[in-house]
mmCIF file of C-alpha atoms in Angstrom:
data_model
loop_
_atom_site.group_PDB
_atom_site.id
_atom_site.type_symbol
_atom_site.label_atom_id
_atom_site.label_comp_id
_atom_site.label_asym_id
_atom_site.label_seq_id
_atom_site.Cartn_x
_atom_site.Cartn_y
_atom_site.Cartn_z
ATOM 1 C CA UNK A 1 202.320 -154.392 118.392
ATOM 2 C CA UNK A 2 202.692 -151.993 115.951
ATOM 3 C CA UNK A 3 199.289 -150.919 114.729
ATOM 4 C CA UNK A 4 199.977 -147.774 112.361
ATOM 5 C CA UNK A 5 199.409 -146.782 108.329
ATOM 6 C CA UNK A 6 202.279 -143.969 107.290
ATOM 7 C CA UNK A 7 199.937 -141.495 105.504
ATOM 8 C CA UNK A 8 202.120 -138.957 103.918
ATOM 9 C CA UNK A 9 205.170 -138.830 101.609
ATOM 10 C CA UNK A 10 208.106 -136.865 102.174
ATOM 11 C CA UNK A 11 209.125 -134.810 99.919
ATOM 12 C CA UNK A 12 212.810 -134.776 98.802
ATOM 13 C CA UNK A 13 215.686 -131.798 97.852
ATOM 14 C CA UNK A 14 217.876 -132.571 95.252
ATOM 15 C CA UNK A 15 220.775 -130.460 94.300
ATOM 16 C CA UNK A 16 222.350 -130.443 90.846
ATOM 17 C CA UNK A 17 226.230 -127.734 90.901
ATOM 18 C CA UNK A 18 227.641 -126.827 87.558
ATOM 19 C CA UNK A 19 231.075 -126.902 86.709
ATOM 20 C CA UNK A 20 232.676 -123.796 86.101
ATOM 21 C CA UNK A 21 236.406 -123.553 84.061
ATOM 22 C CA UNK A 22 238.674 -120.181 83.770
ATOM 23 C CA UNK A 23 240.942 -120.394 81.326
ATOM 24 C CA UNK A 24 244.005 -118.631 80.545
ATOM 25 C CA UNK A 25 246.249 -117.212 77.982
ATOM 26 C CA UNK A 26 249.441 -115.716 77.476
ATOM 27 C CA UNK A 27 251.706 -113.142 74.563
ATOM 28 C CA UNK A 28 254.407 -113.706 74.785
ATOM 29 C CA UNK A 29 255.721 -109.909 76.395
ATOM 30 C CA UNK A 30 254.131 -110.586 79.753
ATOM 31 C CA UNK A 31 254.026 -114.311 80.401
ATOM 32 C CA UNK A 32 253.828 -113.550 85.005
ATOM 33 C CA UNK A 33 250.967 -111.587 84.565
ATOM 34 C CA UNK A 34 248.407 -113.482 83.015
ATOM 35 C CA UNK A 35 249.453 -116.543 84.408
ATOM 36 C CA UNK A 36 249.539 -115.035 88.204
ATOM 37 C CA UNK A 37 246.230 -113.742 87.099
ATOM 38 C CA UNK A 38 244.752 -116.294 86.405
ATOM 39 C CA UNK A 39 245.369 -118.028 88.756
ATOM 40 C CA UNK A 40 244.316 -115.550 91.416
ATOM 41 C CA UNK A 41 240.599 -115.669 89.211
ATOM 42 C CA UNK A 42 241.234 -119.449 89.289
ATOM 43 C CA UNK A 43 241.059 -119.654 93.416
ATOM 44 C CA UNK A 44 238.198 -116.527 93.156
ATOM 45 C CA UNK A 45 236.352 -118.370 91.083
ATOM 46 C CA UNK A 46 236.751 -121.521 93.539
ATOM 47 C CA UNK A 47 235.161 -119.444 95.977
ATOM 48 C CA UNK A 48 232.441 -118.034 94.361
ATOM 49 C CA UNK A 49 231.316 -121.596 93.510
ATOM 50 C CA UNK A 50 231.595 -122.791 97.000
ATOM 51 C CA UNK A 51 229.524 -120.405 98.374
ATOM 52 C CA UNK A 52 227.208 -120.127 96.128
ATOM 53 C CA UNK A 53 227.421 -123.862 96.045
ATOM 54 C CA UNK A 54 226.125 -123.196 99.953
ATOM 55 C CA UNK A 55 224.105 -121.074 99.721
ATOM 56 C CA UNK A 56 221.445 -122.988 96.693
ATOM 57 C CA UNK A 57 222.313 -126.182 99.212
ATOM 58 C CA UNK A 58 220.760 -124.185 102.318
ATOM 59 C CA UNK A 59 217.676 -123.292 99.422
ATOM 60 C CA UNK A 60 216.987 -125.997 98.430
ATOM 61 C CA UNK A 61 217.555 -127.854 101.870
ATOM 62 C CA UNK A 62 214.639 -124.702 103.563
ATOM 63 C CA UNK A 63 212.338 -125.539 100.730
ATOM 64 C CA UNK A 64 212.126 -129.094 100.799
ATOM 65 C CA UNK A 65 211.059 -128.822 104.932
ATOM 66 C CA UNK A 66 208.268 -126.321 103.440
ATOM 67 C CA UNK A 67 207.115 -129.201 100.823
ATOM 68 C CA UNK A 68 207.531 -131.739 103.698
ATOM 69 C CA UNK A 69 205.585 -129.202 105.783
ATOM 70 C CA UNK A 70 202.459 -128.869 104.298
ATOM 71 C CA UNK A 71 202.267 -132.304 103.312
ATOM 72 C CA UNK A 72 201.916 -133.032 106.452
ATOM 73 C CA UNK A 73 199.633 -130.350 107.311
ATOM 74 C CA UNK A 74 197.335 -131.036 104.764
ATOM 75 C CA UNK A 75 197.046 -135.471 105.970
ATOM 76 C CA UNK A 76 196.872 -133.487 109.835
ATOM 77 C CA UNK A 77 193.929 -131.271 107.979
ATOM 78 C CA UNK A 78 191.849 -134.855 106.744
ATOM 79 C CA UNK A 79 191.383 -134.931 110.327
ATOM 80 C CA UNK A 80 187.863 -134.656 111.053
ATOM 81 C CA UNK A 81 187.143 -133.106 114.443
ATOM 82 C CA UNK A 82 190.306 -134.035 116.197
ATOM 83 C CA UNK A 83 191.900 -132.458 118.907
ATOM 84 C CA UNK A 84 195.458 -132.115 120.618
ATOM 85 C CA UNK A 85 196.992 -134.799 122.032
ATOM 86 C CA UNK A 86 200.617 -134.084 121.837
ATOM 87 C CA UNK A 87 201.264 -134.651 124.992
ATOM 88 C CA UNK A 88 199.248 -138.076 124.316
ATOM 89 C CA UNK A 89 201.918 -139.187 122.058
ATOM 90 C CA UNK A 90 206.026 -139.761 122.585
ATOM 91 C CA UNK A 91 209.005 -140.737 119.897
ATOM 92 C CA UNK A 92 211.773 -142.761 121.051
ATOM 93 C CA UNK A 93 215.232 -142.628 119.633
ATOM 94 C CA UNK A 94 215.432 -142.995 116.435
ATOM 95 C CA UNK A 95 218.537 -145.238 114.721
ATOM 96 C CA UNK A 96 218.895 -147.173 111.107
ATOM 97 C CA UNK A 97 217.602 -149.940 109.581
ATOM 98 C CA UNK A 98 219.391 -152.122 107.488
ATOM 99 C CA UNK A 99 217.755 -151.109 104.335
ATOM 100 C CA UNK A 100 218.682 -147.242 105.566
ATOM 101 C CA UNK A 101 215.282 -145.993 106.338
ATOM 102 C CA UNK A 102 214.855 -144.883 110.905
ATOM 103 C CA UNK A 103 212.221 -145.789 112.786
ATOM 104 C CA UNK A 104 211.496 -144.503 115.905
ATOM 105 C CA UNK A 105 209.550 -145.988 117.985
ATOM 106 C CA UNK A 106 206.104 -144.756 119.086
ATOM 107 C CA UNK A 107 203.960 -144.637 122.311
ATOM 108 C CA UNK A 108 200.793 -143.887 122.334
ATOM 109 C CA UNK A 109 198.972 -143.352 125.763
ATOM 110 C CA UNK A 110 194.927 -142.693 125.463
ATOM 111 C CA UNK A 111 194.162 -140.583 128.824
ATOM 112 C CA UNK A 112 190.447 -140.280 127.573
ATOM 113 C CA UNK A 113 187.711 -142.483 128.727
ATOM 114 C CA UNK A 114 186.267 -144.111 126.162
ATOM 115 C CA UNK A 115 188.602 -145.736 122.482
ATOM 116 C CA UNK A 116 190.075 -143.300 120.914
ATOM 117 C CA UNK A 117 191.949 -143.482 116.873
ATOM 118 C CA UNK A 118 195.624 -140.711 116.609
ATOM 119 C CA UNK A 119 196.524 -138.969 113.753
ATOM 120 C CA UNK A 120 199.867 -138.356 114.369
ATOM 121 C CA UNK A 121 202.916 -136.104 112.554
ATOM 122 C CA UNK A 122 206.416 -137.300 113.848
ATOM 123 C CA UNK A 123 209.518 -134.793 112.608
ATOM 124 C CA UNK A 124 213.208 -136.194 111.068
ATOM 125 C CA UNK A 125 215.638 -133.840 111.292
ATOM 126 C CA UNK A 126 219.327 -134.100 110.282
ATOM 127 C CA UNK A 127 221.816 -133.146 113.054
ATOM 128 C CA UNK A 128 222.002 -129.318 111.595
ATOM 129 C CA UNK A 129 217.853 -129.654 113.034
ATOM 130 C CA UNK A 130 217.471 -129.332 109.002
ATOM 131 C CA UNK A 131 213.774 -130.876 108.229
ATOM 132 C CA UNK A 132 215.043 -133.447 106.310
ATOM 133 C CA UNK A 133 211.527 -136.212 106.060
ATOM 134 C CA UNK A 134 208.232 -136.232 108.038
ATOM 135 C CA UNK A 135 205.902 -139.540 108.449
ATOM 136 C CA UNK A 136 202.392 -139.140 109.198
ATOM 137 C CA UNK A 137 200.558 -141.874 110.669
ATOM 138 C CA UNK A 138 197.232 -143.675 112.312
ATOM 139 C CA UNK A 139 197.200 -145.392 115.026
ATOM 140 C CA UNK A 140 193.476 -146.627 115.253
ATOM 141 C CA UNK A 141 191.647 -148.279 118.189
ATOM 142 C CA UNK A 142 193.687 -147.677 121.480
ATOM 143 C CA UNK A 143 191.491 -148.464 124.487
ATOM 144 C CA UNK A 144 190.691 -146.083 127.341
ATOM 145 C CA UNK A 145 193.174 -145.453 129.808
ATOM 146 C CA UNK A 146 195.952 -147.934 127.676
ATOM 147 C CA UNK A 147 199.475 -147.602 125.811
ATOM 148 C CA UNK A 148 199.758 -148.797 121.808
ATOM 149 C CA UNK A 149 202.880 -148.302 120.298
ATOM 150 C CA UNK A 150 203.738 -147.374 116.575
ATOM 151 C CA UNK A 151 206.822 -147.426 114.296
ATOM 152 C CA UNK A 152 207.213 -144.458 112.518
ATOM 153 C CA UNK A 153 209.319 -144.883 109.980
ATOM 154 C CA UNK A 154 210.893 -142.610 107.572
ATOM 155 C CA UNK A 155 209.542 -142.578 103.601
ATOM 156 C CA UNK A 156 213.711 -142.343 101.780
ATOM 157 C CA UNK A 157 216.749 -143.437 103.406
ATOM 158 C CA UNK A 158 218.050 -140.950 105.639
ATOM 159 C CA UNK A 159 221.703 -140.378 106.388
ATOM 160 C CA UNK A 160 223.988 -139.095 109.649
ATOM 161 C CA UNK A 161 222.561 -138.218 112.230
ATOM 162 C CA UNK A 162 218.620 -137.815 112.550
ATOM 163 C CA UNK A 163 216.753 -137.220 115.541
ATOM 164 C CA UNK A 164 212.867 -137.524 115.211
ATOM 165 C CA UNK A 165 210.089 -135.659 117.568
ATOM 166 C CA UNK A 166 206.401 -135.721 117.663
ATOM 167 C CA UNK A 167 204.954 -132.198 115.100
ATOM 168 C CA UNK A 168 201.348 -132.961 116.036
ATOM 169 C CA UNK A 169 199.019 -135.551 116.984
ATOM 170 C CA UNK A 170 195.440 -135.821 116.408
ATOM 171 C CA UNK A 171 193.286 -137.625 119.121
ATOM 172 C CA UNK A 172 189.490 -137.367 117.763
#
């Protein structure tokens, strides 16, 4: 039976790109030269626009990743007296559910001699290894020496190939 409480909402990013158009005019004196220049300017402008779009997208992904990491860190800081228990937690393979959310099974093995609860941060990464979402979940009351299972579920729809990893785990 899966036991958990999702506590952290990820921050998404969107890049809005504008369209830049170029228009060329010519006089009756030399029709070929301005037309050729306009075509060259359009090619150059399109190349610069594509480069700017790529740069803006990379910046937006990096910014979103930083915001998501900050939110997860904040949620983990709320745990008082927690000990690093990353070695007690493993993440399985990520799968996309029918509603577009990515889910990953999480297994927690309490290696302590007392019943413990866990707060776990799971990173979701796209095929380019960009951080696209983070989920923080609580797995309460895992008996000493026992294993509990939970499911980390992305906060939003994630497209393409997504992998999941345990970023941090605290036992308390």
